[in-house]
JSON list of C-alpha atoms in Angstrom, two decimals:
[
{"chain": "A", "resi": 1, "resn": "GLU", "atom": "CA", "xyz": [203.86, 141.86, 40.10]},
{"chain": "A", "resi": 2, "resn": "ALA", "atom": "CA", "xyz": [203.56, 138.79, 42.18]},
{"chain": "A", "resi": 3, "resn": "GLY", "atom": "CA", "xyz": [201.89, 135.82, 40.55]},
{"chain": "A", "resi": 4, "resn": "VAL", "atom": "CA", "xyz": [199.00, 133.83, 41.93]},
{"chain": "A", "resi": 5, "resn": "THR", "atom": "CA", "xyz": [200.76, 131.55, 44.50]},
{"chain": "A", "resi": 6, "resn": "GLN", "atom": "CA", "xyz": [199.42, 128.08, 45.73]},
{"chain": "A", "resi": 7, "resn": "PHE", "atom": "CA", "xyz": [200.57, 126.01, 48.59]},
{"chain": "A", "resi": 8, "resn": "PRO", "atom": "CA", "xyz": [201.38, 123.38, 48.89]},
{"chain": "A", "resi": 9, "resn": "SER", "atom": "CA", "xyz": [202.68, 122.00, 45.71]},
{"chain": "A", "resi": 10, "resn": "HIS", "atom": "CA", "xyz": [201.91, 118.50, 46.62]},
{"chain": "A", "resi": 11, "resn": "SER", "atom": "CA", "xyz": [200.16, 116.87, 49.15]},
{"chain": "A", "resi": 12, "resn": "VAL", "atom": "CA", "xyz": [199.77, 113.12, 49.81]},
{"chain": "A", "resi": 13, "resn": "ILE", "atom": "CA", "xyz": [197.35, 112.13, 52.36]},
{"chain": "A", "resi": 14, "resn": "GLU", "atom": "CA", "xyz": [195.55, 108.90, 53.53]},
{"chain": "A", "resi": 15, "resn": "LYS", "atom": "CA", "xyz": [191.73, 108.61, 52.75]},
{"chain": "A", "resi": 16, "resn": "GLY", "atom": "CA", "xyz": [189.83, 109.94, 55.95]},
{"chain": "A", "resi": 17, "resn": "GLN", "atom": "CA", "xyz": [192.65, 112.34, 56.72]},
{"chain": "A", "resi": 18, "resn": "THR", "atom": "CA", "xyz": [192.10, 116.65, 56.46]},
{"chain": "A", "resi": 19, "resn": "VAL", "atom": "CA", "xyz": [193.92, 118.64, 53.80]},
{"chain": "A", "resi": 20, "resn": "THR", "atom": "CA", "xyz": [193.94, 122.39, 53.37]},
{"chain": "A", "resi": 21, "resn": "LEU", "atom": "CA", "xyz": [195.30, 123.82, 50.54]},
{"chain": "A", "resi": 22, "resn": "ARG", "atom": "CA", "xyz": [195.83, 127.73, 50.36]},
{"chain": "A", "resi": 23, "resn": "CYS", "atom": "CA", "xyz": [195.90, 130.28, 47.46]},
{"chain": "A", "resi": 24, "resn": "ASP", "atom": "CA", "xyz": [197.10, 134.04, 47.43]},
{"chain": "A", "resi": 25, "resn": "PRO", "atom": "CA", "xyz": [195.58, 135.40, 44.04]},
{"chain": "A", "resi": 26, "resn": "ILE", "atom": "CA", "xyz": [197.26, 138.70, 42.91]},
{"chain": "A", "resi": 27, "resn": "SER", "atom": "CA", "xyz": [197.02, 141.58, 44.98]},
{"chain": "A", "resi": 28, "resn": "GLY", "atom": "CA", "xyz": [194.15, 143.93, 44.47]},
{"chain": "A", "resi": 29, "resn": "HIS", "atom": "CA", "xyz": [192.48, 140.65, 42.38]},
{"chain": "A", "resi": 30, "resn": "ASP", "atom": "CA", "xyz": [188.60, 140.51, 44.20]},
{"chain": "A", "resi": 31, "resn": "ASN", "atom": "CA", "xyz": [187.88, 137.46, 41.95]},
{"chain": "A", "resi": 32, "resn": "LEU", "atom": "CA", "xyz": [189.23, 134.43, 43.08]},
{"chain": "A", "resi": 33, "resn": "TYR", "atom": "CA", "xyz": [188.48, 131.24, 41.48]},
{"chain": "A", "resi": 34, "resn": "TRP", "atom": "CA", "xyz": [189.36, 127.41, 42.46]},
{"chain": "A", "resi": 35, "resn": "TYR", "atom": "CA", "xyz": [188.98, 124.84, 39.85]},
{"chain": "A", "resi": 36, "resn": "ARG", "atom": "CA", "xyz": [190.04, 120.83, 39.82]},
{"chain": "A", "resi": 37, "resn": "ARG", "atom": "CA", "xyz": [191.54, 118.80, 37.27]},
{"chain": "A", "resi": 38, "resn": "VAL", "atom": "CA", "xyz": [191.21, 114.75, 37.57]},
{"chain": "A", "resi": 39, "resn": "MET", "atom": "CA", "xyz": [193.88, 113.13, 35.94]},
{"chain": "A", "resi": 40, "resn": "GLY", "atom": "CA", "xyz": [193.05, 113.19, 31.90]},
{"chain": "A", "resi": 41, "resn": "LYS", "atom": "CA", "xyz": [190.06, 115.08, 32.21]},
{"chain": "A", "resi": 42, "resn": "GLU", "atom": "CA", "xyz": [188.72, 118.60, 32.09]},
{"chain": "A", "resi": 43, "resn": "ILE", "atom": "CA", "xyz": [189.61, 121.23, 34.47]},
{"chain": "A", "resi": 44, "resn": "LYS", "atom": "CA", "xyz": [186.42, 121.87, 36.14]},
{"chain": "A", "resi": 45, "resn": "PHE", "atom": "CA", "xyz": [184.96, 124.93, 38.19]},
{"chain": "A", "resi": 46, "resn": "LEU", "atom": "CA", "xyz": [184.65, 124.66, 41.93]},
{"chain": "A", "resi": 47, "resn": "LEU", "atom": "CA", "xyz": [183.71, 128.02, 42.97]},
{"chain": "A", "resi": 48, "resn": "HIS", "atom": "CA", "xyz": [184.35, 131.50, 42.75]},
{"chain": "A", "resi": 49, "resn": "PHE", "atom": "CA", "xyz": [184.49, 134.31, 45.50]},
{"chain": "A", "resi": 50, "resn": "VAL", "atom": "CA", "xyz": [184.09, 137.89, 44.75]},
{"chain": "A", "resi": 51, "resn": "LYS", "atom": "CA", "xyz": [186.22, 139.78, 47.78]},
{"chain": "A", "resi": 52, "resn": "GLU", "atom": "CA", "xyz": [185.49, 137.53, 51.01]},
{"chain": "A", "resi": 53, "resn": "SER", "atom": "CA", "xyz": [181.68, 136.46, 49.56]},
{"chain": "A", "resi": 54, "resn": "LYS", "atom": "CA", "xyz": [181.14, 133.22, 47.89]},
{"chain": "A", "resi": 55, "resn": "GLN", "atom": "CA", "xyz": [179.40, 134.32, 44.43]},
{"chain": "A", "resi": 56, "resn": "ASP", "atom": "CA", "xyz": [179.26, 130.66, 43.04]},
{"chain": "A", "resi": 57, "resn": "GLU", "atom": "CA", "xyz": [179.73, 127.60, 44.19]},
{"chain": "A", "resi": 58, "resn": "SER", "atom": "CA", "xyz": [177.70, 125.51, 41.88]},
{"chain": "A", "resi": 59, "resn": "GLY", "atom": "CA", "xyz": [181.07, 123.72, 41.10]},
{"chain": "A", "resi": 60, "resn": "MET", "atom": "CA", "xyz": [181.36, 122.18, 44.68]},
{"chain": "A", "resi": 61, "resn": "PRO", "atom": "CA", "xyz": [181.20, 118.31, 44.80]},
{"chain": "A", "resi": 62, "resn": "ASN", "atom": "CA", "xyz": [179.96, 117.90, 48.08]},
{"chain": "A", "resi": 63, "resn": "ASN", "atom": "CA", "xyz": [180.09, 118.81, 51.50]},
{"chain": "A", "resi": 64, "resn": "ARG", "atom": "CA", "xyz": [183.28, 117.38, 52.23]},
{"chain": "A", "resi": 65, "resn": "PHE", "atom": "CA", "xyz": [184.91, 120.70, 50.69]},
{"chain": "A", "resi": 66, "resn": "LEU", "atom": "CA", "xyz": [184.91, 123.84, 52.34]},
{"chain": "A", "resi": 67, "resn": "ALA", "atom": "CA", "xyz": [186.21, 127.19, 50.78]},
{"chain": "A", "resi": 68, "resn": "GLU", "atom": "CA", "xyz": [186.87, 130.33, 52.81]},
{"chain": "A", "resi": 69, "resn": "ARG", "atom": "CA", "xyz": [188.26, 133.49, 51.74]},
{"chain": "A", "resi": 70, "resn": "THR", "atom": "CA", "xyz": [188.93, 135.75, 55.15]},
{"chain": "A", "resi": 71, "resn": "GLY", "atom": "CA", "xyz": [189.10, 139.53, 54.77]},
{"chain": "A", "resi": 72, "resn": "GLY", "atom": "CA", "xyz": [189.19, 138.90, 50.66]},
{"chain": "A", "resi": 73, "resn": "THR", "atom": "CA", "xyz": [192.80, 138.16, 50.70]},
{"chain": "A", "resi": 74, "resn": "TYR", "atom": "CA", "xyz": [194.17, 134.23, 50.87]},
{"chain": "A", "resi": 75, "resn": "SER", "atom": "CA", "xyz": [191.87, 131.67, 50.22]},
{"chain": "A", "resi": 76, "resn": "THR", "atom": "CA", "xyz": [191.89, 127.90, 51.48]},
{"chain": "A", "resi": 77, "resn": "LEU", "atom": "CA", "xyz": [190.27, 124.83, 50.42]},
{"chain": "A", "resi": 78, "resn": "LYS", "atom": "CA", "xyz": [189.96, 122.24, 52.87]},
{"chain": "A", "resi": 79, "resn": "VAL", "atom": "CA", "xyz": [188.72, 118.43, 52.05]},
{"chain": "A", "resi": 80, "resn": "GLN", "atom": "CA", "xyz": [187.73, 116.55, 55.22]},
{"chain": "A", "resi": 81, "resn": "PRO", "atom": "CA", "xyz": [187.40, 113.32, 55.25]},
{"chain": "A", "resi": 82, "resn": "ALA", "atom": "CA", "xyz": [189.17, 113.11, 51.83]},
{"chain": "A", "resi": 83, "resn": "GLU", "atom": "CA", "xyz": [188.23, 110.03, 49.77]},
{"chain": "A", "resi": 84, "resn": "LEU", "atom": "CA", "xyz": [190.46, 108.11, 46.89]},
{"chain": "A", "resi": 85, "resn": "GLU", "atom": "CA", "xyz": [188.22, 110.42, 43.74]},
{"chain": "A", "resi": 86, "resn": "ASP", "atom": "CA", "xyz": [189.07, 113.48, 45.50]},
{"chain": "A", "resi": 87, "resn": "SER", "atom": "CA", "xyz": [192.97, 113.19, 44.12]},
{"chain": "A", "resi": 88, "resn": "GLY", "atom": "CA", "xyz": [193.76, 115.67, 41.37]},
{"chain": "A", "resi": 89, "resn": "VAL", "atom": "CA", "xyz": [195.33, 118.63, 40.92]},
{"chain": "A", "resi": 90, "resn": "TYR", "atom": "CA", "xyz": [193.56, 121.81, 42.15]},
{"chain": "A", "resi": 91, "resn": "PHE", "atom": "CA", "xyz": [193.96, 125.20, 40.44]},
{"chain": "A", "resi": 92, "resn": "CYS", "atom": "CA", "xyz": [193.44, 129.00, 42.00]},
{"chain": "A", "resi": 93, "resn": "ALA", "atom": "CA", "xyz": [193.26, 131.46, 39.77]},
{"chain": "A", "resi": 94, "resn": "SER", "atom": "CA", "xyz": [192.29, 135.24, 39.92]},
{"chain": "A", "resi": 95, "resn": "SER", "atom": "CA", "xyz": [190.78, 138.51, 38.14]},
{"chain": "A", "resi": 96, "resn": "PRO", "atom": "CA", "xyz": [190.51, 142.08, 38.47]},
{"chain": "A", "resi": 97, "resn": "THR", "atom": "CA", "xyz": [186.91, 142.02, 37.24]},
{"chain": "A", "resi": 98, "resn": "ARG", "atom": "CA", "xyz": [184.18, 139.67, 36.49]},
{"chain": "A", "resi": 99, "resn": "ASP", "atom": "CA", "xyz": [184.16, 140.72, 33.05]},
{"chain": "A", "resi": 100, "resn": "ARG", "atom": "CA", "xyz": [183.09, 138.02, 30.54]},
{"chain": "A", "resi": 101, "resn": "ALA", "atom": "CA", "xyz": [186.42, 138.76, 28.49]},
{"chain": "A", "resi": 102, "resn": "SER", "atom": "CA", "xyz": [188.86, 138.86, 31.50]},
{"chain": "A", "resi": 103, "resn": "PRO", "atom": "CA", "xyz": [191.36, 136.01, 31.40]},
{"chain": "A", "resi": 104, "resn": "LEU", "atom": "CA", "xyz": [191.98, 133.79, 34.30]},
{"chain": "A", "resi": 105, "resn": "HIS", "atom": "CA", "xyz": [195.31, 134.22, 36.08]},
{"chain": "A", "resi": 106, "resn": "PHE", "atom": "CA", "xyz": [196.13, 131.03, 37.30]},
{"chain": "A", "resi": 107, "resn": "GLY", "atom": "CA", "xyz": [198.22, 129.43, 40.13]},
{"chain": "A", "resi": 108, "resn": "ASN", "atom": "CA", "xyz": [200.78, 126.23, 39.57]},
{"chain": "A", "resi": 109, "resn": "GLY", "atom": "CA", "xyz": [198.16, 124.14, 41.35]},
{"chain": "A", "resi": 110, "resn": "THR", "atom": "CA", "xyz": [198.15, 121.50, 44.02]},
{"chain": "A", "resi": 111, "resn": "ARG", "atom": "CA", "xyz": [198.57, 118.07, 43.31]},
{"chain": "A", "resi": 112, "resn": "LEU", "atom": "CA", "xyz": [196.83, 116.15, 45.92]},
{"chain": "A", "resi": 113, "resn": "THR", "atom": "CA", "xyz": [197.44, 112.25, 46.06]},
{"chain": "A", "resi": 114, "resn": "VAL", "atom": "CA", "xyz": [194.70, 110.41, 48.37]},
{"chain": "A", "resi": 115, "resn": "THR", "atom": "CA", "xyz": [195.74, 106.98, 48.79]},
{"chain": "B", "resi": 1, "resn": "ALA", "atom": "CA", "xyz": [175.06, 125.73, 28.67]},
{"chain": "B", "resi": 2, "resn": "GLN", "atom": "CA", "xyz": [178.31, 125.64, 27.41]},
{"chain": "B", "resi": 3, "resn": "SER", "atom": "CA", "xyz": [180.91, 123.27, 26.27]},
{"chain": "B", "resi": 4, "resn": "VAL", "atom": "CA", "xyz": [184.47, 122.43, 24.73]},
{"chain": "B", "resi": 5, "resn": "THR", "atom": "CA", "xyz": [185.72, 119.31, 22.46]},
{"chain": "B", "resi": 6, "resn": "GLN", "atom": "CA", "xyz": [189.83, 119.21, 21.79]},
{"chain": "B", "resi": 7, "resn": "LEU", "atom": "CA", "xyz": [189.96, 116.67, 18.87]},
{"chain": "B", "resi": 8, "resn": "GLY", "atom": "CA", "xyz": [193.07, 114.73, 20.05]},
{"chain": "B", "resi": 9, "resn": "SER", "atom": "CA", "xyz": [194.60, 114.42, 23.49]},
{"chain": "B", "resi": 10, "resn": "HIS", "atom": "CA", "xyz": [198.47, 114.21, 22.07]},
{"chain": "B", "resi": 11, "resn": "VAL", "atom": "CA", "xyz": [199.32, 115.93, 19.08]},
{"chain": "B", "resi": 12, "resn": "SER", "atom": "CA", "xyz": [202.94, 115.16, 17.72]},
{"chain": "B", "resi": 13, "resn": "VAL", "atom": "CA", "xyz": [205.04, 117.30, 15.14]},
{"chain": "B", "resi": 14, "resn": "SER", "atom": "CA", "xyz": [208.32, 118.05, 14.06]},
{"chain": "B", "resi": 15, "resn": "GLU", "atom": "CA", "xyz": [210.29, 121.22, 14.61]},
{"chain": "B", "resi": 16, "resn": "GLY", "atom": "CA", "xyz": [209.57, 123.32, 12.02]},
{"chain": "B", "resi": 17, "resn": "ALA", "atom": "CA", "xyz": [206.29, 121.95, 10.84]},
{"chain": "B", "resi": 18, "resn": "LEU", "atom": "CA", "xyz": [202.67, 123.23, 11.42]},
{"chain": "B", "resi": 19, "resn": "VAL", "atom": "CA", "xyz": [200.81, 123.34, 14.44]},
{"chain": "B", "resi": 20, "resn": "LEU", "atom": "CA", "xyz": [197.44, 122.55, 14.42]},
{"chain": "B", "resi": 21, "resn": "LEU", "atom": "CA", "xyz": [195.45, 122.23, 17.57]},
{"chain": "B", "resi": 22, "resn": "ARG", "atom": "CA", "xyz": [191.54, 121.88, 17.60]},
{"chain": "B", "resi": 23, "resn": "CYS", "atom": "CA", "xyz": [188.84, 122.64, 19.10]},
{"chain": "B", "resi": 24, "resn": "ASN", "atom": "CA", "xyz": [185.29, 122.71, 18.77]},
{"chain": "B", "resi": 25, "resn": "TYR", "atom": "CA", "xyz": [182.12, 124.38, 21.01]},
{"chain": "B", "resi": 26, "resn": "SER", "atom": "CA", "xyz": [179.25, 124.71, 22.19]},
{"chain": "B", "resi": 27, "resn": "SER", "atom": "CA", "xyz": [177.43, 127.95, 23.89]},
{"chain": "B", "resi": 28, "resn": "SER", "atom": "CA", "xyz": [173.76, 129.23, 23.99]},
{"chain": "B", "resi": 29, "resn": "VAL", "atom": "CA", "xyz": [175.31, 132.69, 23.67]},
{"chain": "B", "resi": 30, "resn": "PRO", "atom": "CA", "xyz": [177.64, 134.53, 21.40]},
{"chain": "B", "resi": 31, "resn": "PRO", "atom": "CA", "xyz": [180.71, 133.13, 22.68]},
{"chain": "B", "resi": 32, "resn": "TYR", "atom": "CA", "xyz": [183.75, 134.32, 24.35]},
{"chain": "B", "resi": 33, "resn": "LEU", "atom": "CA", "xyz": [186.54, 131.66, 23.13]},
{"chain": "B", "resi": 34, "resn": "PHE", "atom": "CA", "xyz": [189.98, 131.34, 25.17]},
{"chain": "B", "resi": 35, "resn": "TRP", "atom": "CA", "xyz": [193.35, 129.35, 24.35]},
{"chain": "B", "resi": 36, "resn": "TYR", "atom": "CA", "xyz": [195.51, 128.69, 27.30]},
{"chain": "B", "resi": 37, "resn": "VAL", "atom": "CA", "xyz": [198.88, 126.71, 27.62]},
{"chain": "B", "resi": 38, "resn": "GLN", "atom": "CA", "xyz": [200.31, 124.94, 30.47]},
{"chain": "B", "resi": 39, "resn": "TYR", "atom": "CA", "xyz": [204.07, 124.37, 30.70]},
{"chain": "B", "resi": 40, "resn": "PRO", "atom": "CA", "xyz": [205.45, 121.60, 32.85]},
{"chain": "B", "resi": 41, "resn": "ASN", "atom": "CA", "xyz": [205.13, 122.49, 36.24]},
{"chain": "B", "resi": 42, "resn": "GLN", "atom": "CA", "xyz": [203.32, 125.84, 35.54]},
{"chain": "B", "resi": 43, "resn": "GLY", "atom": "CA", "xyz": [200.00, 127.14, 35.87]},
{"chain": "B", "resi": 44, "resn": "LEU", "atom": "CA", "xyz": [198.19, 128.05, 32.78]},
{"chain": "B", "resi": 45, "resn": "GLN", "atom": "CA", "xyz": [198.61, 130.97, 31.22]},
{"chain": "B", "resi": 46, "resn": "LEU", "atom": "CA", "xyz": [196.63, 133.18, 28.29]},
{"chain": "B", "resi": 47, "resn": "LEU", "atom": "CA", "xyz": [197.72, 132.41, 24.97]},
{"chain": "B", "resi": 48, "resn": "LEU", "atom": "CA", "xyz": [195.00, 134.51, 23.15]},
{"chain": "B", "resi": 49, "resn": "LYS", "atom": "CA", "xyz": [191.40, 135.18, 23.24]},
{"chain": "B", "resi": 50, "resn": "TYR", "atom": "CA", "xyz": [188.44, 136.29, 20.91]},
{"chain": "B", "resi": 51, "resn": "THR", "atom": "CA", "xyz": [185.38, 138.28, 22.06]},
{"chain": "B", "resi": 52, "resn": "THR", "atom": "CA", "xyz": [184.23, 139.92, 19.15]},
{"chain": "B", "resi": 53, "resn": "GLY", "atom": "CA", "xyz": [185.35, 141.98, 15.86]},
{"chain": "B", "resi": 54, "resn": "ALA", "atom": "CA", "xyz": [188.03, 140.06, 14.05]},
{"chain": "B", "resi": 55, "resn": "THR", "atom": "CA", "xyz": [187.86, 136.47, 13.82]},
{"chain": "B", "resi": 56, "resn": "LEU", "atom": "CA", "xyz": [191.68, 135.83, 13.39]},
{"chain": "B", "resi": 57, "resn": "VAL", "atom": "CA", "xyz": [193.15, 136.46, 16.45]},
{"chain": "B", "resi": 58, "resn": "LYS", "atom": "CA", "xyz": [196.97, 136.59, 16.88]},
{"chain": "B", "resi": 59, "resn": "GLY", "atom": "CA", "xyz": [198.48, 135.60, 20.50]},
{"chain": "B", "resi": 60, "resn": "ILE", "atom": "CA", "xyz": [201.67, 135.08, 22.11]},
{"chain": "B", "resi": 61, "resn": "ASN", "atom": "CA", "xyz": [204.66, 133.33, 20.64]},
{"chain": "B", "resi": 62, "resn": "GLY", "atom": "CA", "xyz": [203.69, 132.90, 17.05]},
{"chain": "B", "resi": 63, "resn": "PHE", "atom": "CA", "xyz": [200.42, 131.22, 17.83]},
{"chain": "B", "resi": 64, "resn": "GLU", "atom": "CA", "xyz": [196.94, 132.51, 16.24]},
{"chain": "B", "resi": 65, "resn": "ALA", "atom": "CA", "xyz": [193.53, 130.94, 16.11]},
{"chain": "B", "resi": 66, "resn": "GLU", "atom": "CA", "xyz": [190.68, 131.66, 14.02]},
{"chain": "B", "resi": 67, "resn": "PHE", "atom": "CA", "xyz": [186.81, 132.08, 15.03]},
{"chain": "B", "resi": 68, "resn": "LYS", "atom": "CA", "xyz": [184.24, 130.10, 12.53]},
{"chain": "B", "resi": 69, "resn": "LYS", "atom": "CA", "xyz": [180.91, 130.82, 13.79]},
{"chain": "B", "resi": 70, "resn": "SER", "atom": "CA", "xyz": [179.44, 128.19, 10.89]},
{"chain": "B", "resi": 71, "resn": "GLU", "atom": "CA", "xyz": [181.84, 125.55, 12.13]},
{"chain": "B", "resi": 72, "resn": "THR", "atom": "CA", "xyz": [181.66, 126.06, 15.77]},
{"chain": "B", "resi": 73, "resn": "SER", "atom": "CA", "xyz": [185.22, 126.37, 15.70]},
{"chain": "B", "resi": 74, "resn": "PHE", "atom": "CA", "xyz": [188.33, 127.97, 17.39]},
{"chain": "B", "resi": 75, "resn": "HIS", "atom": "CA", "xyz": [191.52, 126.18, 15.85]},
{"chain": "B", "resi": 76, "resn": "LEU", "atom": "CA", "xyz": [194.68, 127.10, 17.15]},
{"chain": "B", "resi": 77, "resn": "THR", "atom": "CA", "xyz": [198.14, 127.11, 14.51]},
{"chain": "B", "resi": 78, "resn": "LYS", "atom": "CA", "xyz": [201.63, 128.31, 14.48]},
{"chain": "B", "resi": 79, "resn": "PRO", "atom": "CA", "xyz": [203.49, 127.95, 11.16]},
{"chain": "B", "resi": 80, "resn": "SER", "atom": "CA", "xyz": [206.63, 126.62, 12.17]},
{"chain": "B", "resi": 81, "resn": "ALA", "atom": "CA", "xyz": [206.69, 124.59, 15.61]},
{"chain": "B", "resi": 82, "resn": "HIS", "atom": "CA", "xyz": [209.87, 124.94, 18.08]},
{"chain": "B", "resi": 83, "resn": "MET", "atom": "CA", "xyz": [210.98, 122.50, 20.96]},
{"chain": "B", "resi": 84, "resn": "SER", "atom": "CA", "xyz": [209.91, 125.08, 23.41]},
{"chain": "B", "resi": 85, "resn": "ASP", "atom": "CA", "xyz": [206.26, 124.86, 22.21]},
{"chain": "B", "resi": 86, "resn": "ALA", "atom": "CA", "xyz": [205.86, 121.63, 24.14]},
{"chain": "B", "resi": 87, "resn": "ALA", "atom": "CA", "xyz": [203.04, 121.95, 26.72]},
{"chain": "B", "resi": 88, "resn": "GLU", "atom": "CA", "xyz": [199.41, 120.98, 27.07]},
{"chain": "B", "resi": 89, "resn": "TYR", "atom": "CA", "xyz": [196.43, 123.59, 25.29]},
{"chain": "B", "resi": 90, "resn": "PHE", "atom": "CA", "xyz": [193.56, 124.16, 26.61]},
{"chain": "B", "resi": 91, "resn": "CYS", "atom": "CA", "xyz": [190.83, 125.49, 24.79]},
{"chain": "B", "resi": 92, "resn": "ALA", "atom": "CA", "xyz": [188.01, 127.45, 26.79]},
{"chain": "B", "resi": 93, "resn": "VAL", "atom": "CA", "xyz": [184.41, 129.06, 26.42]},
{"chain": "B", "resi": 94, "resn": "SER", "atom": "CA", "xyz": [183.28, 131.68, 28.49]},
{"chain": "B", "resi": 95, "resn": "GLY", "atom": "CA", "xyz": [179.65, 130.73, 29.82]},
{"chain": "B", "resi": 96, "resn": "LEU", "atom": "CA", "xyz": [177.24, 131.45, 32.80]},
{"chain": "B", "resi": 97, "resn": "THR", "atom": "CA", "xyz": [177.45, 129.07, 35.21]},
{"chain": "B", "resi": 98, "resn": "SER", "atom": "CA", "xyz": [174.10, 128.06, 37.23]},
{"chain": "B", "resi": 99, "resn": "GLY", "atom": "CA", "xyz": [175.58, 129.97, 40.47]},
{"chain": "B", "resi": 100, "resn": "GLY", "atom": "CA", "xyz": [175.32, 133.47, 38.06]},
{"chain": "B", "resi": 101, "resn": "SER", "atom": "CA", "xyz": [179.19, 133.96, 37.36]},
{"chain": "B", "resi": 102, "resn": "TYR", "atom": "CA", "xyz": [180.41, 134.08, 33.82]},
{"chain": "B", "resi": 103, "resn": "ILE", "atom": "CA", "xyz": [183.71, 131.44, 33.79]},
{"chain": "B", "resi": 104, "resn": "PRO", "atom": "CA", "xyz": [185.84, 129.71, 31.45]},
{"chain": "B", "resi": 105, "resn": "THR", "atom": "CA", "xyz": [184.56, 126.16, 30.65]},
{"chain": "B", "resi": 106, "resn": "PHE", "atom": "CA", "xyz": [187.83, 124.12, 29.52]},
{"chain": "B", "resi": 107, "resn": "GLY", "atom": "CA", "xyz": [188.43, 121.06, 27.25]},
{"chain": "B", "resi": 108, "resn": "ARG", "atom": "CA", "xyz": [190.10, 118.19, 28.26]},
{"chain": "B", "resi": 109, "resn": "GLY", "atom": "CA", "xyz": [193.38, 119.71, 27.04]},
{"chain": "B", "resi": 110, "resn": "THR", "atom": "CA", "xyz": [196.20, 118.48, 24.32]},
{"chain": "B", "resi": 111, "resn": "SER", "atom": "CA", "xyz": [199.56, 117.90, 24.80]},
{"chain": "B", "resi": 112, "resn": "LEU", "atom": "CA", "xyz": [201.68, 118.99, 21.75]},
{"chain": "B", "resi": 113, "resn": "ILE", "atom": "CA", "xyz": [204.99, 117.29, 21.52]},
{"chain": "B", "resi": 114, "resn": "VAL", "atom": "CA", "xyz": [207.45, 118.37, 19.38]},
{"chain": "B", "resi": 115, "resn": "HIS", "atom": "CA", "xyz": [210.27, 116.07, 18.07]},
{"chain": "B", "resi": 116, "resn": "PRO", "atom": "CA", "xyz": [213.76, 117.59, 16.68]}
]
């Protein structure tokens, strides 16, 4: 099966610009997660979709971040306007169930640099 | 609430030596624990997990971890390091977010460096 795919792999933008990250989960995985890792720190949870619905967005840092999952397939994460502190690696992950024991399948991440 | 502390941001070993990566957790409920590995330019992949039952858990590539409730630890070991083990390793504990999702909470990661 194809894994979780993220695009682009790298993005460099200026402060104040807009960037949209895309994630294609494993086919059939209803659960989709976004995480972010700022350099040298923890991988932090941003939000969780179940199909097209936002189950939990308690980790979203502020209203400059907007996530969507139209039709319950791929997801996008938009940052508008970007700030310097938004730099980091954004990971997407998916899983077939919400079971606590179910591991997540991760994409390779998008490295975002805001200058 | 739950949290993970990984002691040592970098661990350096010689090829063939024992690998020991430390993880301590905090959890308000019986923990479900995971180790993930990230190779360069790749995503995280599951090494092993503990949910219930046997406290010594075996994973891929010869790694294993032991759940010790009394020490709130879940250290990762491998008897003999291989050059291909060089990667970043993340310990995680599954917990409930304020929004009602069970998601893994990760530590800061430990980079394993293997010398020939």
